Amino acid sequence: MERVTEYFASDGDYPRYAGPDDLRVLGQWVTTDIQLAPNSLLEVAALVATARRNPKAQVEEFGGNAHYAEISPDGVHIQNEHVDHVQGNFTVDQAAAVLSDFWNYCVAVIPQRAQEARNAFMAEHGHDPVPELT
């Protein structure tokens, strides 16, 4: 599977997706709705990890600034709430790959915030969802 290998911040602030076109909606969802918010990224990572390991997991919803996502073992459906044609269906493996790459980007550009969020998530939930993305 093609991976997102690069995110970049053209203005030094929020990243832009730079990856395969077939994952563009998924990349836009991550960069537009999750942005550089490690807490939200870990929350979504946990939902995707649960969907990957439990074929009977329920559909989970995740809303953001512009997109709405449904996450289930059958895949991840993303729709832009303002632009109808911006939508897509992805496998949980594709979503995990993009989230993993974005987590690596966050660790590189905001290492302290990323580690603090990871520690807080593990303290609250008793597990680390990041290894489950790979």
mmCIF file with all atom_site columns, C-alpha atoms in Angstrom:
data_model
loop_
_atom_site.group_PDB
_atom_site.id
_atom_site.type_symbol
_atom_site.label_atom_id
_atom_site.label_alt_id
_atom_site.label_comp_id
_atom_site.label_asym_id
_atom_site.label_entity_id
_atom_site.label_seq_id
_atom_site.pdbx_PDB_ins_code
_atom_site.Cartn_x
_atom_site.Cartn_y
_atom_site.Cartn_z
_atom_site.occupancy
_atom_site.B_iso_or_equiv
_atom_site.pdbx_formal_charge
_atom_site.auth_seq_id
_atom_site.auth_comp_id
_atom_site.auth_asym_id
_atom_site.auth_atom_id
_atom_site.pdbx_PDB_model_num
ATOM 1   C CA . MET A 1 1   ? 0.000   0.000  0.000  1.00 0.00 ? 1   MET A CA 1
ATOM 2   C CA . GLU A 1 2   ? 1.187   3.486  -0.744 1.00 0.00 ? 2   GLU A CA 1
ATOM 3   C CA . ARG A 1 3   ? 1.932   5.441  2.384  1.00 0.00 ? 3   ARG A CA 1
ATOM 4   C CA . VAL A 1 4   ? 1.777   9.091  3.108  1.00 0.00 ? 4   VAL A CA 1
ATOM 5   C CA . THR A 1 5   ? 5.431   9.814  3.476  1.00 0.00 ? 5   THR A CA 1
ATOM 6   C CA . GLU A 1 6   ? 5.364   13.537 3.826  1.00 0.00 ? 6   GLU A CA 1
ATOM 7   C CA . TYR A 1 7   ? 3.365   16.249 5.451  1.00 0.00 ? 7   TYR A CA 1
ATOM 8   C CA . PHE A 1 8   ? 4.540   19.795 5.272  1.00 0.00 ? 8   PHE A CA 1
ATOM 9   C CA . ALA A 1 9   ? 3.618   23.107 6.774  1.00 0.00 ? 9   ALA A CA 1
ATOM 10  C CA . SER A 1 10  ? 3.860   25.806 4.145  1.00 0.00 ? 10  SER A CA 1
ATOM 11  C CA . ASP A 1 11  ? 3.310   28.558 6.668  1.00 0.00 ? 11  ASP A CA 1
ATOM 12  C CA . GLY A 1 12  ? 5.008   26.970 9.660  1.00 0.00 ? 12  GLY A CA 1
ATOM 13  C CA . ASP A 1 13  ? 1.646   26.295 11.261 1.00 0.00 ? 13  ASP A CA 1
ATOM 14  C CA . TYR A 1 14  ? -0.781  23.591 10.146 1.00 0.00 ? 14  TYR A CA 1
ATOM 15  C CA . PRO A 1 15  ? 0.406   20.808 7.852  1.00 0.00 ? 15  PRO A CA 1
ATOM 16  C CA . ARG A 1 16  ? -0.885  20.070 4.389  1.00 0.00 ? 16  ARG A CA 1
ATOM 17  C CA . TYR A 1 17  ? -1.361  16.583 3.024  1.00 0.00 ? 17  TYR A CA 1
ATOM 18  C CA . ALA A 1 18  ? 1.174   15.518 0.415  1.00 0.00 ? 18  ALA A CA 1
ATOM 19  C CA . GLY A 1 19  ? 0.437   11.950 -0.521 1.00 0.00 ? 19  GLY A CA 1
ATOM 20  C CA . PRO A 1 20  ? -1.284  9.662  -3.024 1.00 0.00 ? 20  PRO A CA 1
ATOM 21  C CA . ASP A 1 21  ? -4.381  11.104 -4.702 1.00 0.00 ? 21  ASP A CA 1
ATOM 22  C CA . ASP A 1 22  ? -6.499  8.086  -3.787 1.00 0.00 ? 22  ASP A CA 1
ATOM 23  C CA . LEU A 1 23  ? -5.986  8.948  -0.098 1.00 0.00 ? 23  LEU A CA 1
ATOM 24  C CA . ARG A 1 24  ? -6.454  12.707 -0.513 1.00 0.00 ? 24  ARG A CA 1
ATOM 25  C CA . VAL A 1 25  ? -9.828  12.919 1.308  1.00 0.00 ? 25  VAL A CA 1
ATOM 26  C CA . LEU A 1 26  ? -8.393  10.876 4.159  1.00 0.00 ? 26  LEU A CA 1
ATOM 27  C CA . GLY A 1 27  ? -5.349  13.161 4.290  1.00 0.00 ? 27  GLY A CA 1
ATOM 28  C CA . GLN A 1 28  ? -7.529  16.269 4.203  1.00 0.00 ? 28  GLN A CA 1
ATOM 29  C CA . TRP A 1 29  ? -9.607  14.931 7.081  1.00 0.00 ? 29  TRP A CA 1
ATOM 30  C CA . VAL A 1 30  ? -6.502  14.361 9.179  1.00 0.00 ? 30  VAL A CA 1
ATOM 31  C CA . THR A 1 31  ? -4.883  17.695 8.419  1.00 0.00 ? 31  THR A CA 1
ATOM 32  C CA . THR A 1 32  ? -8.050  19.820 8.461  1.00 0.00 ? 32  THR A CA 1
ATOM 33  C CA . ASP A 1 33  ? -9.975  18.307 11.356 1.00 0.00 ? 33  ASP A CA 1
ATOM 34  C CA . ILE A 1 34  ? -7.328  16.729 13.537 1.00 0.00 ? 34  ILE A CA 1
ATOM 35  C CA . GLN A 1 35  ? -4.635  19.274 12.678 1.00 0.00 ? 35  GLN A CA 1
ATOM 36  C CA . LEU A 1 36  ? -1.790  19.302 15.196 1.00 0.00 ? 36  LEU A CA 1
ATOM 37  C CA . ALA A 1 37  ? -3.960  18.117 18.071 1.00 0.00 ? 37  ALA A CA 1
ATOM 38  C CA . PRO A 1 38  ? -2.290  14.982 19.419 1.00 0.00 ? 38  PRO A CA 1
ATOM 39  C CA . ASN A 1 39  ? -5.213  14.298 21.787 1.00 0.00 ? 39  ASN A CA 1
ATOM 40  C CA . SER A 1 40  ? -7.658  14.089 18.881 1.00 0.00 ? 40  SER A CA 1
ATOM 41  C CA . LEU A 1 41  ? -5.218  12.068 16.818 1.00 0.00 ? 41  LEU A CA 1
ATOM 42  C CA . LEU A 1 42  ? -4.865  9.516  19.615 1.00 0.00 ? 42  LEU A CA 1
ATOM 43  C CA . GLU A 1 43  ? -8.651  9.366  20.044 1.00 0.00 ? 43  GLU A CA 1
ATOM 44  C CA . VAL A 1 44  ? -9.136  8.585  16.344 1.00 0.00 ? 44  VAL A CA 1
ATOM 45  C CA . ALA A 1 45  ? -6.199  6.150  16.407 1.00 0.00 ? 45  ALA A CA 1
ATOM 46  C CA . ALA A 1 46  ? -7.888  4.245  19.229 1.00 0.00 ? 46  ALA A CA 1
ATOM 47  C CA . LEU A 1 47  ? -11.157 4.058  17.265 1.00 0.00 ? 47  LEU A CA 1
ATOM 48  C CA . VAL A 1 48  ? -9.357  2.785  14.167 1.00 0.00 ? 48  VAL A CA 1
ATOM 49  C CA . ALA A 1 49  ? -7.320  0.292  16.212 1.00 0.00 ? 49  ALA A CA 1
ATOM 50  C CA . THR A 1 50  ? -10.505 -1.060 17.799 1.00 0.00 ? 50  THR A CA 1
ATOM 51  C CA . ALA A 1 51  ? -12.152 -1.408 14.386 1.00 0.00 ? 51  ALA A CA 1
ATOM 52  C CA . ARG A 1 52  ? -9.084  -3.256 13.074 1.00 0.00 ? 52  ARG A CA 1
ATOM 53  C CA . ARG A 1 53  ? -8.912  -5.826 15.854 1.00 0.00 ? 53  ARG A CA 1
ATOM 54  C CA . ASN A 1 54  ? -12.615 -6.340 16.571 1.00 0.00 ? 54  ASN A CA 1
ATOM 55  C CA . PRO A 1 55  ? -14.753 -7.362 13.586 1.00 0.00 ? 55  PRO A CA 1
ATOM 56  C CA . LYS A 1 56  ? -17.877 -6.810 15.727 1.00 0.00 ? 56  LYS A CA 1
ATOM 57  C CA . ALA A 1 57  ? -16.996 -3.284 16.829 1.00 0.00 ? 57  ALA A CA 1
ATOM 58  C CA . GLN A 1 58  ? -19.783 -0.755 16.492 1.00 0.00 ? 58  GLN A CA 1
ATOM 59  C CA . VAL A 1 59  ? -19.713 2.175  14.130 1.00 0.00 ? 59  VAL A CA 1
ATOM 60  C CA . GLU A 1 60  ? -18.068 5.144  15.822 1.00 0.00 ? 60  GLU A CA 1
ATOM 61  C CA . GLU A 1 61  ? -18.533 8.725  14.705 1.00 0.00 ? 61  GLU A CA 1
ATOM 62  C CA . PHE A 1 62  ? -15.939 11.466 14.764 1.00 0.00 ? 62  PHE A CA 1
ATOM 63  C CA . GLY A 1 63  ? -16.859 15.020 13.864 1.00 0.00 ? 63  GLY A CA 1
ATOM 64  C CA . GLY A 1 64  ? -14.491 17.864 13.295 1.00 0.00 ? 64  GLY A CA 1
ATOM 65  C CA . ASN A 1 65  ? -14.159 21.296 11.760 1.00 0.00 ? 65  ASN A CA 1
ATOM 66  C CA . ALA A 1 66  ? -15.337 20.355 8.288  1.00 0.00 ? 66  ALA A CA 1
ATOM 67  C CA . HIS A 1 67  ? -15.545 16.582 8.049  1.00 0.00 ? 67  HIS A CA 1
ATOM 68  C CA . TYR A 1 68  ? -17.640 13.817 9.493  1.00 0.00 ? 68  TYR A CA 1
ATOM 69  C CA . ALA A 1 69  ? -16.190 10.323 9.794  1.00 0.00 ? 69  ALA A CA 1
ATOM 70  C CA . GLU A 1 70  ? -17.728 6.952  10.513 1.00 0.00 ? 70  GLU A CA 1
ATOM 71  C CA . ILE A 1 71  ? -15.242 4.327  11.659 1.00 0.00 ? 71  ILE A CA 1
ATOM 72  C CA . SER A 1 72  ? -16.105 0.630  11.707 1.00 0.00 ? 72  SER A CA 1
ATOM 73  C CA . PRO A 1 73  ? -14.510 -2.728 10.914 1.00 0.00 ? 73  PRO A CA 1
ATOM 74  C CA . ASP A 1 74  ? -15.966 -2.317 7.408  1.00 0.00 ? 74  ASP A CA 1
ATOM 75  C CA . GLY A 1 75  ? -13.924 0.830  6.847  1.00 0.00 ? 75  GLY A CA 1
ATOM 76  C CA . VAL A 1 76  ? -13.794 4.550  7.344  1.00 0.00 ? 76  VAL A CA 1
ATOM 77  C CA . HIS A 1 77  ? -16.272 6.781  5.545  1.00 0.00 ? 77  HIS A CA 1
ATOM 78  C CA . ILE A 1 78  ? -15.368 10.459 5.444  1.00 0.00 ? 78  ILE A CA 1
ATOM 79  C CA . GLN A 1 79  ? -17.533 13.275 4.185  1.00 0.00 ? 79  GLN A CA 1
ATOM 80  C CA . ASN A 1 80  ? -16.887 16.980 4.094  1.00 0.00 ? 80  ASN A CA 1
ATOM 81  C CA . GLU A 1 81  ? -19.940 18.590 5.668  1.00 0.00 ? 81  GLU A CA 1
ATOM 82  C CA . HIS A 1 82  ? -19.640 21.699 3.493  1.00 0.00 ? 82  HIS A CA 1
ATOM 83  C CA . VAL A 1 83  ? -18.644 20.245 0.101  1.00 0.00 ? 83  VAL A CA 1
ATOM 84  C CA . ASP A 1 84  ? -20.736 17.220 -0.910 1.00 0.00 ? 84  ASP A CA 1
ATOM 85  C CA . HIS A 1 85  ? -18.364 15.805 -3.523 1.00 0.00 ? 85  HIS A CA 1
ATOM 86  C CA . VAL A 1 86  ? -15.469 15.653 -1.024 1.00 0.00 ? 86  VAL A CA 1
ATOM 87  C CA . GLN A 1 87  ? -16.004 12.221 0.441  1.00 0.00 ? 87  GLN A CA 1
ATOM 88  C CA . GLY A 1 88  ? -14.455 8.802  0.367  1.00 0.00 ? 88  GLY A CA 1
ATOM 89  C CA . ASN A 1 89  ? -14.448 5.284  1.710  1.00 0.00 ? 89  ASN A CA 1
ATOM 90  C CA . PHE A 1 90  ? -11.231 3.787  3.014  1.00 0.00 ? 90  PHE A CA 1
ATOM 91  C CA . THR A 1 91  ? -10.183 0.574  4.643  1.00 0.00 ? 91  THR A CA 1
ATOM 92  C CA . VAL A 1 92  ? -9.222  0.650  8.300  1.00 0.00 ? 92  VAL A CA 1
ATOM 93  C CA . ASP A 1 93  ? -5.700  -0.301 7.177  1.00 0.00 ? 93  ASP A CA 1
ATOM 94  C CA . GLN A 1 94  ? -5.509  2.764  4.934  1.00 0.00 ? 94  GLN A CA 1
ATOM 95  C CA . ALA A 1 95  ? -6.754  4.970  7.768  1.00 0.00 ? 95  ALA A CA 1
ATOM 96  C CA . ALA A 1 96  ? -4.251  3.409  10.180 1.00 0.00 ? 96  ALA A CA 1
ATOM 97  C CA . ALA A 1 97  ? -1.388  4.035  7.749  1.00 0.00 ? 97  ALA A CA 1
ATOM 98  C CA . VAL A 1 98  ? -2.289  7.710  7.278  1.00 0.00 ? 98  VAL A CA 1
ATOM 99  C CA . LEU A 1 99  ? -2.803  8.224  11.011 1.00 0.00 ? 99  LEU A CA 1
ATOM 100 C CA . SER A 1 100 ? 0.520   6.533  11.763 1.00 0.00 ? 100 SER A CA 1
ATOM 101 C CA . ASP A 1 101 ? 2.323   8.784  9.306  1.00 0.00 ? 101 ASP A CA 1
ATOM 102 C CA . PHE A 1 102 ? 0.602   11.853 10.723 1.00 0.00 ? 102 PHE A CA 1
ATOM 103 C CA . TRP A 1 103 ? 1.509   10.792 14.272 1.00 0.00 ? 103 TRP A CA 1
ATOM 104 C CA . ASN A 1 104 ? 5.155   10.568 13.172 1.00 0.00 ? 104 ASN A CA 1
ATOM 105 C CA . TYR A 1 105 ? 4.837   14.084 11.732 1.00 0.00 ? 105 TYR A CA 1
ATOM 106 C CA . CYS A 1 106 ? 3.413   15.385 15.015 1.00 0.00 ? 106 CYS A CA 1
ATOM 107 C CA . VAL A 1 107 ? 6.211   13.749 16.987 1.00 0.00 ? 107 VAL A CA 1
ATOM 108 C CA . ALA A 1 108 ? 8.744   15.440 14.720 1.00 0.00 ? 108 ALA A CA 1
ATOM 109 C CA . VAL A 1 109 ? 7.254   18.956 14.839 1.00 0.00 ? 109 VAL A CA 1
ATOM 110 C CA . ILE A 1 110 ? 5.707   19.066 18.329 1.00 0.00 ? 110 ILE A CA 1
ATOM 111 C CA . PRO A 1 111 ? 7.507   16.339 20.268 1.00 0.00 ? 111 PRO A CA 1
ATOM 112 C CA . GLN A 1 112 ? 6.727   17.572 23.764 1.00 0.00 ? 112 GLN A CA 1
ATOM 113 C CA . ARG A 1 113 ? 2.998   18.068 23.115 1.00 0.00 ? 113 ARG A CA 1
ATOM 114 C CA . ALA A 1 114 ? 2.807   14.687 21.386 1.00 0.00 ? 114 ALA A CA 1
ATOM 115 C CA . GLN A 1 115 ? 4.492   12.897 24.288 1.00 0.00 ? 115 GLN A CA 1
ATOM 116 C CA . GLU A 1 116 ? 2.361   14.678 26.876 1.00 0.00 ? 116 GLU A CA 1
ATOM 117 C CA . ALA A 1 117 ? -0.803  13.708 24.987 1.00 0.00 ? 117 ALA A CA 1
ATOM 118 C CA . ARG A 1 118 ? 0.380   10.112 24.673 1.00 0.00 ? 118 ARG A CA 1
ATOM 119 C CA . ASN A 1 119 ? 1.168   9.894  28.386 1.00 0.00 ? 119 ASN A CA 1
ATOM 120 C CA . ALA A 1 120 ? -2.221  11.382 29.298 1.00 0.00 ? 120 ALA A CA 1
ATOM 121 C CA . PHE A 1 121 ? -4.051  9.019  26.917 1.00 0.00 ? 121 PHE A CA 1
ATOM 122 C CA . MET A 1 122 ? -2.272  5.994  28.365 1.00 0.00 ? 122 MET A CA 1
ATOM 123 C CA . ALA A 1 123 ? -2.990  7.133  31.928 1.00 0.00 ? 123 ALA A CA 1
ATOM 124 C CA . GLU A 1 124 ? -6.680  7.611  31.154 1.00 0.00 ? 124 GLU A CA 1
ATOM 125 C CA . HIS A 1 125 ? -7.295  4.605  28.903 1.00 0.00 ? 125 HIS A CA 1
ATOM 126 C CA . GLY A 1 126 ? -4.652  2.126  30.047 1.00 0.00 ? 126 GLY A CA 1
ATOM 127 C CA . HIS A 1 127 ? -3.197  1.498  26.597 1.00 0.00 ? 127 HIS A CA 1
ATOM 128 C CA . ASP A 1 128 ? -1.270  3.167  23.805 1.00 0.00 ? 128 ASP A CA 1
ATOM 129 C CA . PRO A 1 129 ? -3.064  3.157  20.433 1.00 0.00 ? 129 PRO A CA 1
ATOM 130 C CA . VAL A 1 130 ? -0.024  4.205  18.394 1.00 0.00 ? 130 VAL A CA 1
ATOM 131 C CA . PRO A 1 131 ? 1.621   0.749  18.103 1.00 0.00 ? 131 PRO A CA 1
ATOM 132 C CA . GLU A 1 132 ? -1.713  -0.647 16.914 1.00 0.00 ? 132 GLU A CA 1
ATOM 133 C CA . LEU A 1 133 ? -1.598  1.610  13.847 1.00 0.00 ? 133 LEU A CA 1
ATOM 134 C CA . THR A 1 134 ? 1.368   -0.173 12.293 1.00 0.00 ? 134 THR A CA 1
#
